[in-house]
Coordinates of C-alpha atoms in Angstrom, one line a residue:
M1 CA 15.1 34.6 92.9
R2 CA 15.6 31.0 91.8
G3 CA 19.0 32.0 90.3
K4 CA 20.0 33.5 93.6
S5 CA 19.0 30.4 95.5
L6 CA 21.0 28.3 93.0
S7 CA 24.1 30.4 93.4
L8 CA 23.9 30.1 97.2
G9 CA 23.5 26.3 96.9
V10 CA 26.6 26.0 94.7
F11 CA 28.5 28.3 97.0
S12 CA 27.4 26.2 100.0
L13 CA 28.4 23.0 98.3
G14 CA 31.8 24.4 97.4
F15 CA 32.3 25.6 101.0
L16 CA 31.5 22.2 102.4
L17 CA 33.9 20.5 100.0
L18 CA 36.7 22.9 100.8
A19 CA 36.0 22.4 104.5
A20 CA 36.4 18.7 103.9
A21 CA 39.9 19.4 102.6
A22 CA 41.0 21.3 105.7
P23 CA 43.7 19.9 108.0
G24 CA 42.3 17.4 110.5
A25 CA 39.1 17.1 108.5
A26 CA 39.6 13.5 107.4
V27 CA 36.6 12.4 109.3
P28 CA 34.2 9.8 107.9
P29 CA 31.9 11.4 105.3
Q30 CA 28.2 11.4 106.0
S31 CA 27.4 10.5 102.4
C32 CA 29.3 9.1 99.3
E33 CA 27.3 11.2 96.9
A34 CA 30.2 13.5 96.0
V35 CA 32.4 10.4 95.3
R36 CA 29.7 8.9 93.1
K37 CA 29.4 12.1 91.1
V38 CA 33.1 12.3 90.5
F39 CA 33.3 8.6 89.6
Q40 CA 30.5 9.1 87.1
L41 CA 32.0 12.3 85.8
R42 CA 35.3 10.6 85.1
Q43 CA 33.5 7.7 83.5
L44 CA 35.4 5.2 85.6
G45 CA 32.7 2.6 85.5
P46 CA 29.0 1.9 86.4
L47 CA 27.6 3.4 89.5
R48 CA 26.1 0.2 90.7
G49 CA 28.2 -1.3 93.5
I50 CA 29.4 2.1 94.7
P51 CA 28.2 2.6 98.3
E52 CA 25.8 5.4 99.0
S53 CA 27.2 5.8 102.5
P54 CA 30.6 5.0 104.0
R55 CA 31.4 1.4 104.9
A56 CA 34.2 -0.6 106.4
G57 CA 37.1 -1.0 103.8
V58 CA 38.6 -4.3 105.0
D59 CA 39.1 -5.5 101.5
L60 CA 41.0 -2.5 100.2
Q61 CA 44.6 -3.1 99.2
V62 CA 46.0 0.5 98.9
C63 CA 43.4 2.9 100.2
A64 CA 42.9 1.1 103.5
S65 CA 41.7 3.4 106.3
K66 CA 40.7 3.0 110.0
N67 CA 37.6 5.1 109.2
P68 CA 34.6 4.0 107.1
T69 CA 35.2 4.5 103.4
C70 CA 33.3 5.2 100.2
C71 CA 35.5 2.7 98.2
T72 CA 35.2 -0.9 97.4
K73 CA 37.8 -3.3 96.0
K74 CA 36.4 -3.0 92.6
M75 CA 36.5 0.8 92.7
E76 CA 40.1 0.7 93.9
E77 CA 41.0 -1.4 90.8
R78 CA 39.3 1.1 88.5
Y79 CA 41.0 4.0 90.3
Q80 CA 44.4 2.4 89.8
A81 CA 43.8 2.0 86.1
A82 CA 42.6 5.6 86.0
A83 CA 45.7 6.8 87.8
K84 CA 48.0 5.0 85.4
Q85 CA 46.0 6.4 82.4
D86 CA 46.2 9.9 83.9
I87 CA 50.0 9.9 84.2
E88 CA 50.4 8.5 80.7
Q89 CA 48.1 11.3 79.3
V90 CA 50.0 13.9 81.2
L91 CA 53.3 12.6 79.9
Q92 CA 52.1 12.6 76.3
T93 CA 50.6 16.1 76.7
S94 CA 53.9 17.5 78.2
S95 CA 55.9 16.1 75.2
A96 CA 53.4 16.9 72.5
T97 CA 55.0 20.2 71.4
L98 CA 58.5 18.8 71.4
K99 CA 57.4 15.8 69.4
F100 CA 55.5 17.9 66.9
L101 CA 58.6 20.2 66.5
I102 CA 60.9 17.3 65.6
A103 CA 58.4 15.4 63.5
R104 CA 57.4 18.5 61.5
N105 CA 61.0 19.4 60.7
A106 CA 62.0 15.8 59.9
A107 CA 59.2 15.7 57.3
A108 CA 60.2 19.2 56.0
F109 CA 63.9 18.3 55.7
Q110 CA 63.1 15.0 54.0
E111 CA 60.8 16.7 51.5
T112 CA 63.5 19.3 50.8
F113 CA 66.2 16.7 50.3
E114 CA 63.9 14.9 47.8
M115 CA 63.3 18.1 45.9
L116 CA 67.0 18.9 45.8
V117 CA 67.8 15.5 44.4
R118 CA 65.1 16.0 41.7
M119 CA 66.3 19.5 40.8
A120 CA 70.0 18.3 40.6
E121 CA 68.9 15.5 38.3
N122 CA 67.0 18.0 36.1
Y123 CA 70.0 20.3 36.0
T124 CA 72.3 17.5 34.9
S125 CA 69.9 16.0 32.4
T126 CA 69.3 19.5 30.9
L127 CA 73.1 19.9 30.5
F128 CA 73.1 16.9 28.2
C129 CA 69.9 17.8 26.3
K130 CA 71.1 21.3 25.6
T131 CA 74.9 21.0 25.2
Y132 CA 75.6 17.3 24.4
R133 CA 72.4 16.5 22.6
N134 CA 73.6 13.6 20.5
M135 CA 74.5 11.5 23.7
A136 CA 71.6 12.9 25.8
A137 CA 69.3 9.9 25.6
E138 CA 71.9 7.5 26.9
A139 CA 73.5 9.9 29.4
T140 CA 70.2 10.9 31.1
T141 CA 69.5 7.2 31.9
R142 CA 72.9 7.2 33.7
V143 CA 72.0 10.5 35.4
Q144 CA 68.6 9.1 36.7
E145 CA 70.3 6.0 38.0
F146 CA 72.9 8.1 39.8
F147 CA 70.4 10.4 41.5
T148 CA 68.3 7.4 42.5
D149 CA 71.4 6.2 44.4
V150 CA 71.9 9.6 45.9
G151 CA 68.3 9.6 47.2
V152 CA 68.3 6.2 48.7
F153 CA 71.6 6.8 50.4
V154 CA 70.3 10.0 52.1
F155 CA 67.3 8.1 53.3
G156 CA 69.3 5.3 54.9
A157 CA 70.2 2.7 52.3
D158 CA 73.3 0.7 53.0
I159 CA 75.3 1.7 49.9
S160 CA 78.6 3.6 49.4
T161 CA 78.9 7.0 48.0
E162 CA 82.2 6.0 46.4
E163 CA 80.6 3.0 44.8
F164 CA 77.7 4.9 43.1
V165 CA 79.8 7.9 42.0
N166 CA 82.3 5.6 40.4
R167 CA 79.5 3.6 38.8
F168 CA 78.2 6.8 37.3
F169 CA 81.5 7.8 35.7
D170 CA 82.1 4.2 34.6
T171 CA 78.8 4.1 32.7
L172 CA 79.3 7.6 31.4
F173 CA 82.7 6.9 29.7
P174 CA 81.3 4.6 27.0
V175 CA 78.7 7.2 26.1
I176 CA 81.1 10.1 25.6
Y177 CA 83.6 7.8 23.9
N178 CA 80.9 6.6 21.5
H179 CA 79.5 10.1 20.6
V180 CA 82.4 12.5 21.2
I181 CA 85.9 10.9 21.4
N182 CA 85.4 8.4 18.6
P183 CA 82.0 9.0 17.0
G184 CA 80.5 6.9 14.3
L185 CA 77.3 6.4 12.3
T186 CA 76.1 3.8 14.8
D187 CA 76.7 3.0 18.5
I188 CA 79.4 0.8 19.9
S189 CA 78.4 -2.7 20.9
L190 CA 77.4 -3.7 24.4
E191 CA 80.5 -5.8 24.9
Y192 CA 82.8 -2.9 23.8
A193 CA 80.9 -0.6 26.2
E194 CA 81.5 -3.0 29.1
C195 CA 85.2 -3.1 28.3
L196 CA 85.3 0.7 28.4
Q197 CA 83.5 0.7 31.8
M198 CA 86.0 -1.7 33.2
A199 CA 88.9 0.3 31.8
R200 CA 87.7 3.8 33.0
R201 CA 89.4 3.9 36.3
D202 CA 92.8 3.0 34.8
I203 CA 92.5 5.2 31.7
K204 CA 91.1 8.2 33.8
P205 CA 89.4 10.0 31.0
F206 CA 87.8 12.5 33.4
G207 CA 91.0 13.3 35.3
D208 CA 90.6 13.7 39.0
I209 CA 87.0 15.0 38.8
P210 CA 85.4 11.6 39.8
Q211 CA 87.6 11.8 43.0
K212 CA 86.3 15.3 43.6
A213 CA 82.8 14.1 43.2
I214 CA 83.3 11.2 45.6
R215 CA 84.8 13.6 48.2
Q216 CA 82.0 16.2 47.8
M217 CA 79.2 13.7 47.8
G218 CA 80.5 11.8 50.8
R219 CA 81.1 14.9 52.9
S220 CA 77.7 16.5 52.1
L221 CA 75.3 13.5 51.9
L222 CA 76.6 11.7 55.0
P223 CA 75.9 14.6 57.4
S224 CA 72.4 15.1 55.9
R225 CA 71.7 11.3 56.2
T226 CA 72.9 11.4 59.8
F227 CA 70.8 14.5 60.5
L228 CA 67.6 12.8 59.3
Q229 CA 68.4 9.6 61.2
A230 CA 68.9 11.6 64.4
L231 CA 65.6 13.4 64.0
N232 CA 63.8 10.1 63.5
L233 CA 65.5 8.7 66.6
G234 CA 64.4 11.8 68.6
I235 CA 60.7 10.9 67.7
E236 CA 61.4 7.3 68.8
V237 CA 62.8 8.5 72.2
I238 CA 59.7 10.5 72.9
N239 CA 57.3 7.7 71.8
T240 CA 59.2 5.4 74.1
T241 CA 59.0 7.6 77.1
D242 CA 55.4 8.5 76.4
H243 CA 54.5 4.9 76.8
L244 CA 56.6 4.0 79.8
H245 CA 55.9 0.7 81.6
F246 CA 55.1 1.6 85.3
S247 CA 56.0 -0.8 88.0
K248 CA 53.4 -2.2 90.4
D249 CA 54.8 -0.2 93.3
C250 CA 54.6 3.0 91.1
S251 CA 51.0 2.2 90.1
R252 CA 50.0 1.8 93.8
A253 CA 51.8 5.1 94.7
L254 CA 49.9 6.9 91.9
L255 CA 46.6 5.5 93.1
R256 CA 47.4 6.5 96.7
M257 CA 48.3 10.1 95.6
Q258 CA 45.4 10.7 93.2
Y259 CA 42.4 8.7 94.2
C260 CA 42.7 7.4 97.8
P261 CA 41.5 10.8 99.1
H262 CA 38.2 10.1 97.2
C263 CA 37.6 7.1 99.4
Q264 CA 37.5 9.5 102.4
G265 CA 35.2 11.9 100.6
L266 CA 38.1 14.3 99.9
T267 CA 37.4 14.7 96.1
L268 CA 38.9 18.3 96.0
S269 CA 42.1 17.6 97.8
K270 CA 45.4 17.9 96.0
P271 CA 48.8 16.3 96.9
C272 CA 51.5 18.2 98.6
M273 CA 54.4 19.3 96.3
G274 CA 57.0 17.3 98.1
Y275 CA 54.8 14.2 98.2
C276 CA 54.1 14.5 94.4
L277 CA 57.8 15.0 93.6
N278 CA 58.7 11.9 95.5
I279 CA 56.1 9.8 93.7
I280 CA 56.7 11.2 90.2
R281 CA 60.5 11.1 90.5
G282 CA 60.2 7.6 91.6
C283 CA 57.9 6.6 88.8
L284 CA 60.0 8.5 86.2
A285 CA 63.4 7.5 87.6
N286 CA 64.3 5.6 84.5
I287 CA 63.2 8.5 82.2
A288 CA 65.5 10.8 84.2
E289 CA 68.4 8.7 83.2
V290 CA 67.7 9.8 79.6
D291 CA 68.4 13.4 80.5
L292 CA 72.2 13.5 80.1
H293 CA 72.1 11.7 76.8
W294 CA 69.3 13.8 75.5
Q295 CA 71.3 16.9 76.3
G296 CA 74.3 15.4 74.4
Y297 CA 72.0 14.5 71.5
I298 CA 70.7 18.1 71.1
Q299 CA 74.3 19.6 71.5
S300 CA 75.6 17.1 68.8
L301 CA 72.7 18.0 66.5
E302 CA 73.6 21.7 66.9
E303 CA 77.3 21.0 66.1
L304 CA 76.4 18.9 63.1
S305 CA 74.0 21.6 61.8
S306 CA 76.8 24.1 61.9
A307 CA 79.2 21.8 60.1
M308 CA 76.7 21.2 57.3
S309 CA 77.0 24.8 56.2
G310 CA 79.7 25.9 53.7
T311 CA 81.6 24.1 51.1
Y312 CA 79.9 20.7 51.7
D313 CA 76.4 22.0 52.1
I314 CA 74.2 19.5 50.4
E315 CA 72.3 22.3 48.6
H316 CA 75.5 23.6 47.1
V317 CA 77.0 20.2 46.2
L318 CA 73.9 18.8 44.5
L319 CA 72.8 21.9 42.6
N320 CA 76.3 22.4 41.2
F321 CA 76.9 18.7 40.3
H322 CA 76.1 19.4 36.7
L323 CA 79.0 21.9 36.5
L324 CA 81.3 19.1 37.8
V325 CA 80.0 16.8 35.1
N326 CA 80.5 19.4 32.4
D327 CA 84.1 19.8 33.6
A328 CA 84.6 16.0 33.4
L329 CA 83.2 16.0 29.8
L330 CA 85.5 18.8 28.7
Q331 CA 88.4 17.0 30.2
A332 CA 87.6 14.0 28.1
C333 CA 87.2 16.1 25.0
V334 CA 90.6 17.7 25.5
S335 CA 92.3 14.3 25.9
G336 CA 90.4 12.7 23.0
P337 CA 93.3 11.5 20.8
E338 CA 95.3 10.2 23.7
L339 CA 92.2 8.4 25.1
S340 CA 91.5 6.8 21.7
E341 CA 95.1 5.3 21.7
Q342 CA 94.7 4.1 25.3
V343 CA 91.3 2.5 24.6
N344 CA 92.7 0.8 21.4
K345 CA 95.4 -0.8 23.5
V346 CA 93.0 -2.1 26.2
C347 CA 89.8 -2.8 24.2
G348 CA 90.8 -2.8 20.6
P349 CA 89.2 -0.8 17.8
P350 CA 85.5 0.1 18.3
V351 CA 82.9 -2.6 17.5
R352 CA 79.6 -1.0 16.5
K353 CA 75.9 -2.0 16.3
P354 CA 73.8 -1.6 13.2
M355 CA 71.3 0.7 14.9
Q356 CA 71.5 4.3 16.2
S357 CA 70.2 5.2 19.7
P358 CA 67.0 7.3 20.1
G359 CA 66.8 11.0 20.8
C360 CA 66.5 12.9 24.0
Y361 CA 63.3 13.5 26.0
L362 CA 62.6 15.3 29.2
D363 CA 59.3 15.4 31.0
Q364 CA 59.2 19.2 31.2
N365 CA 55.8 19.3 33.0
R366 CA 57.2 17.2 35.8
D367 CA 60.3 19.4 36.0
N368 CA 58.3 22.6 36.2
Q369 CA 56.0 21.2 38.9
G370 CA 59.0 20.3 40.9
L371 CA 60.5 23.8 40.5
K372 CA 57.2 25.5 41.6
M373 CA 56.9 23.2 44.6
F374 CA 60.4 24.2 45.7
S375 CA 59.9 27.9 44.9
R376 CA 57.1 28.2 47.5
D377 CA 59.8 28.9 50.2
S378 CA 62.4 30.4 47.8
E379 CA 63.6 32.9 50.5
E380 CA 64.4 30.0 52.9
T381 CA 67.5 27.9 52.6
L382 CA 68.3 24.7 54.3
A383 CA 70.9 26.4 56.5
I384 CA 68.4 28.9 57.8
R385 CA 65.7 26.2 58.4
R386 CA 68.2 24.1 60.3
K387 CA 69.3 27.1 62.4
E388 CA 65.7 28.0 63.3
F389 CA 64.9 24.4 64.2
I390 CA 68.0 24.0 66.4
S391 CA 67.2 27.3 68.3
Q392 CA 63.7 25.9 69.1
L393 CA 65.0 22.5 70.0
R394 CA 67.6 24.0 72.4
L395 CA 64.7 25.1 74.6
Y396 CA 64.0 21.4 75.4
R397 CA 67.6 20.5 76.4
A398 CA 66.6 19.8 80.0
F399 CA 63.2 18.4 79.2
Y400 CA 63.8 14.9 80.7
G401 CA 65.7 16.3 83.7
G402 CA 62.9 18.6 84.8
L403 CA 60.0 16.4 83.7
A404 CA 58.8 15.4 87.2
D405 CA 59.0 19.0 88.4
Q406 CA 57.0 20.1 85.4
L407 CA 54.3 17.5 85.9
C408 CA 53.9 18.3 89.6
G409 CA 53.9 22.0 89.0
N410 CA 51.2 22.0 86.4
E411 CA 48.2 22.4 88.7
L412 CA 48.6 18.8 89.9
T413 CA 49.6 19.8 93.4
A414 CA 48.1 22.2 96.1
A415 CA 49.3 25.8 96.0
D416 CA 51.9 26.9 98.6
G417 CA 50.3 27.5 102.0
L418 CA 47.2 25.5 101.3
P419 CA 46.3 22.2 103.0
C420 CA 47.4 19.2 100.9
W421 CA 47.2 15.4 100.8
N422 CA 50.3 13.5 102.1
G423 CA 49.1 10.0 101.3
E424 CA 47.3 9.5 104.6
D425 CA 45.6 12.7 105.5
V426 CA 45.1 16.3 104.7
V427 CA 48.0 18.3 106.3
R428 CA 49.5 21.8 106.2
S429 CA 52.9 20.6 104.8
Y430 CA 54.7 17.5 103.7
T431 CA 57.4 16.5 106.3
H432 CA 59.3 13.6 104.6
R433 CA 62.5 14.1 102.7
V434 CA 62.2 14.9 99.0
V435 CA 64.7 12.9 96.9
G436 CA 66.3 14.0 93.6
S437 CA 65.9 12.6 90.1
G438 CA 67.4 9.5 88.7
I439 CA 67.6 5.9 89.8
Q440 CA 70.4 6.3 92.4
A441 CA 68.5 9.0 94.2
Q442 CA 65.5 6.7 94.7
S443 CA 67.2 4.6 97.3
A444 CA 66.0 7.1 99.9
N445 CA 62.5 7.6 98.4
P446 CA 59.9 7.1 101.2
E447 CA 57.0 6.7 98.7
V448 CA 58.2 4.5 95.8
K449 CA 60.6 1.6 95.6
V450 CA 62.6 1.5 92.4
K451 CA 64.2 -1.8 91.4
G452 CA 66.8 -1.6 88.7
T453 CA 66.8 -0.2 85.2
D454 CA 64.0 -0.5 82.7
P455 CA 65.5 -2.5 79.7
V456 CA 63.4 -0.5 77.2
I457 CA 64.9 2.8 78.5
S458 CA 68.3 1.2 78.5
Q459 CA 67.9 0.3 74.9
I460 CA 66.8 3.8 73.9
I461 CA 69.8 5.2 75.8
D462 CA 72.1 3.0 73.8
K463 CA 70.5 4.3 70.6
L464 CA 71.1 7.8 71.7
K465 CA 74.7 7.1 72.5
H466 CA 75.1 5.5 69.1
V467 CA 73.5 8.4 67.2
I468 CA 75.6 10.9 69.2
Q469 CA 78.7 9.1 68.0
L470 CA 77.4 9.4 64.4
L471 CA 76.6 13.1 64.9
Q472 CA 80.2 13.7 66.2
G473 CA 81.8 11.7 63.4
K474 CA 84.8 12.8 61.4
S475 CA 83.3 12.2 58.0
F476 CA 82.5 15.8 57.4
P477 CA 84.4 19.1 57.8
K478 CA 83.9 21.0 61.1
H479 CA 85.3 24.4 60.2
D480 CA 84.3 25.3 56.6
K481 CA 82.2 28.4 57.2
W482 CA 81.1 30.8 54.5
D483 CA 79.9 34.3 55.2
V484 CA 76.9 34.8 52.9
Q485 CA 75.5 38.1 52.0
Q486 CA 72.5 38.4 49.8
T487 CA 72.0 41.5 47.8
G488 CA 69.6 42.7 45.1
S489 CA 66.3 41.2 44.2
G490 CA 64.6 38.9 41.7
G491 CA 66.7 35.8 42.5
G492 CA 70.1 37.4 42.3
V493 CA 72.6 36.4 45.0
D494 CA 76.0 37.7 45.8
E495 CA 78.3 35.8 48.1
Q496 CA 81.2 37.0 50.1
I497 CA 83.4 34.1 51.1
S498 CA 85.9 34.1 53.9
G499 CA 88.3 31.5 55.0
D500 CA 90.5 29.1 53.0
C501 CA 89.1 26.9 50.3
D502 CA 90.7 23.9 48.7
D503 CA 90.4 23.9 44.9
E504 CA 90.6 20.1 44.9
D505 CA 87.3 20.0 46.7
G506 CA 85.6 21.9 43.9
C507 CA 85.3 25.3 45.5
G508 CA 86.4 27.1 42.4
G509 CA 84.1 27.2 39.4
S510 CA 85.8 26.5 36.0
G511 CA 89.0 28.3 37.0
S512 CA 87.4 31.6 37.7
G513 CA 87.7 31.3 41.4
E514 CA 84.0 32.1 41.7
V515 CA 81.9 29.8 43.9
K516 CA 78.3 29.4 42.7
R517 CA 75.9 28.4 45.4
V518 CA 72.1 28.4 44.9
L519 CA 70.6 30.2 47.8
K520 CA 67.3 31.3 46.3
I521 CA 65.7 28.6 44.2
T522 CA 63.4 30.1 41.6
D523 CA 62.5 29.3 38.1
S524 CA 65.2 31.7 36.9
G525 CA 67.8 29.4 38.4
M526 CA 67.1 26.7 35.9
P527 CA 68.9 26.6 32.5
D528 CA 66.8 28.3 29.7
K529 CA 63.9 26.3 28.5
M530 CA 64.6 24.3 25.4
N531 CA 62.5 23.4 22.4
L532 CA 62.1 19.6 22.8
S533 CA 61.1 19.2 19.2
D534 CA 64.6 20.5 18.2
V535 CA 66.6 18.3 20.7
K536 CA 67.4 15.5 18.3
Q537 CA 67.4 15.5 14.5
I538 CA 68.0 12.3 12.7
H539 CA 68.3 12.2 8.9
Q540 CA 68.2 9.2 6.6
T541 CA 71.0 8.9 4.0
K542 CA 70.5 7.4 0.5
D543 CA 71.9 4.0 1.6
G544 CA 69.3 3.7 4.4
S545 CA 71.6 4.6 7.3
T546 CA 70.9 7.4 9.7
L547 CA 73.1 10.4 10.6
D548 CA 72.8 12.7 13.6
T549 CA 73.0 16.4 12.7
T550 CA 72.1 17.9 16.0
G551 CA 74.5 19.2 18.8
A552 CA 77.4 16.8 19.5
G553 CA 78.6 18.5 22.6
C554 CA 82.3 18.7 21.6
T555 CA 82.2 18.1 17.8
T556 CA 81.7 20.0 14.5
T557 CA 79.7 23.1 13.7
A558 CA 81.0 26.7 14.1
D559 CA 79.0 27.4 17.2
Y560 CA 80.5 24.4 19.0
M561 CA 84.0 25.2 17.9
T562 CA 83.5 28.6 19.6
F563 CA 82.1 26.9 22.6
M564 CA 85.0 24.5 22.7
L565 CA 87.6 27.3 22.4
I566 CA 86.1 29.1 25.4
S567 CA 85.8 25.9 27.4
L568 CA 89.4 24.9 26.7
V569 CA 90.7 28.3 27.7
T570 CA 88.6 28.1 30.9
L571 CA 89.9 24.6 31.6
F572 CA 93.5 25.5 31.1
L573 CA 93.1 28.5 33.4
S574 CA 91.7 26.2 36.1
L575 CA 94.6 23.7 35.6
W576 CA 97.1 26.5 35.6

């Protein structure tokens, strides 16, 4: 029985409150109890000072009324702060999914790029430790320095791809000269190595392979770097618009729309749709100016993502860099006698140190951990991940253009046909003109006056314009598309390639015409594991000197003569 009485009481209270929101019902409330309850529920401030019954509101700035009111000046100030806080919260809520989408993918792409750089470094170091073991200790140091440069470039460092690729081959030349072209019992001196470095670009021991590497690195790393920068800017745009500075006129309009009805006891009333649109479009006029550039930003991201697939895909270029290095070393081996003559003319005969360099060591535990981390999503490639991201991002193309409509439509306004608040009273419909979005349209806004452009929004628009220019740059190919078909299982990948491919850009692999692109990254994709204890073998001679008897990459032993013959035939085929 008590439950039934309680239900009737709640129903009666609801009926009275709804009746208070009916047209023409803006009569002075008999009590301010409902206003006090909402004020307390919203935790807008202490209840002391809130009138228990209506009073004259002569001191009110915005919510002034001819009728007695339940508001004081202090309450009006708290309501204004609450109205501003409400709109900020609604803005942040509306953009939360978009912000999470971009931030999550930015972090994922960055992690993947880092892993690709580490894997490419491991592949290249393993090439030396397995095939060119006698020079591996020195060469792997150069490899580490090179891939450090690759990483910092992708993540925004102000360095040149041409500069660090040239530096890699400059420092590699003394190593191969010392151990393969003109080997000796001890290493060449530091001064002689510096002379070789300076002479490398004139002597060209590696043929045109350094230029291929410069072209490949520049045209694969730059788009990836720009892509990451663009994603980070997208997050910055959302953070900026989430914390927009509202003008005084906007703040007063928000107060009038959301809380002035409370002063008249109309705690359940909602604004009319047209009234809400005029106020929100006025307050967000500067944000609406972002719309055109935001659409261009997403379109340019989509175009760049498409251009990043194919010959200059960062995954393909980095994970095949060790093959390019191997071709460069073979080129130097083939030209050994001629190179020795050229070096003697420029630097003189070799000057050697009394000590031999140490052996090769790879942290295999670290390498294997990296492979396992990358293999978690072995079925997923960068191209697929980018495509999925862009397809989701495309849904937010008109986000800023329709933001005001979205906010007013999300239960903020009264439903069609129901009485609504028009800023002064509860009415059946809003009769004023409803303006469009953007700053220019606000000149006819009857609810909010917009004065000029927000400098913070202007700055973010300038940044969007700049990144769009970067995304539309000519530093990467637009039409290199490969049709990729995966077959089989267990890590095997077959690729069918359509379209023209320039051999100078490294599309062909060692003259066979085959393009090798790692699509599924698994442990089987790594060169066979080596026995690190057998990597370097140094024997002491009777006179106390040391002699290296392990693999020399291009010298002695029957196995390596066979390897050299196969490599030379392959190289000649590629040149032919």
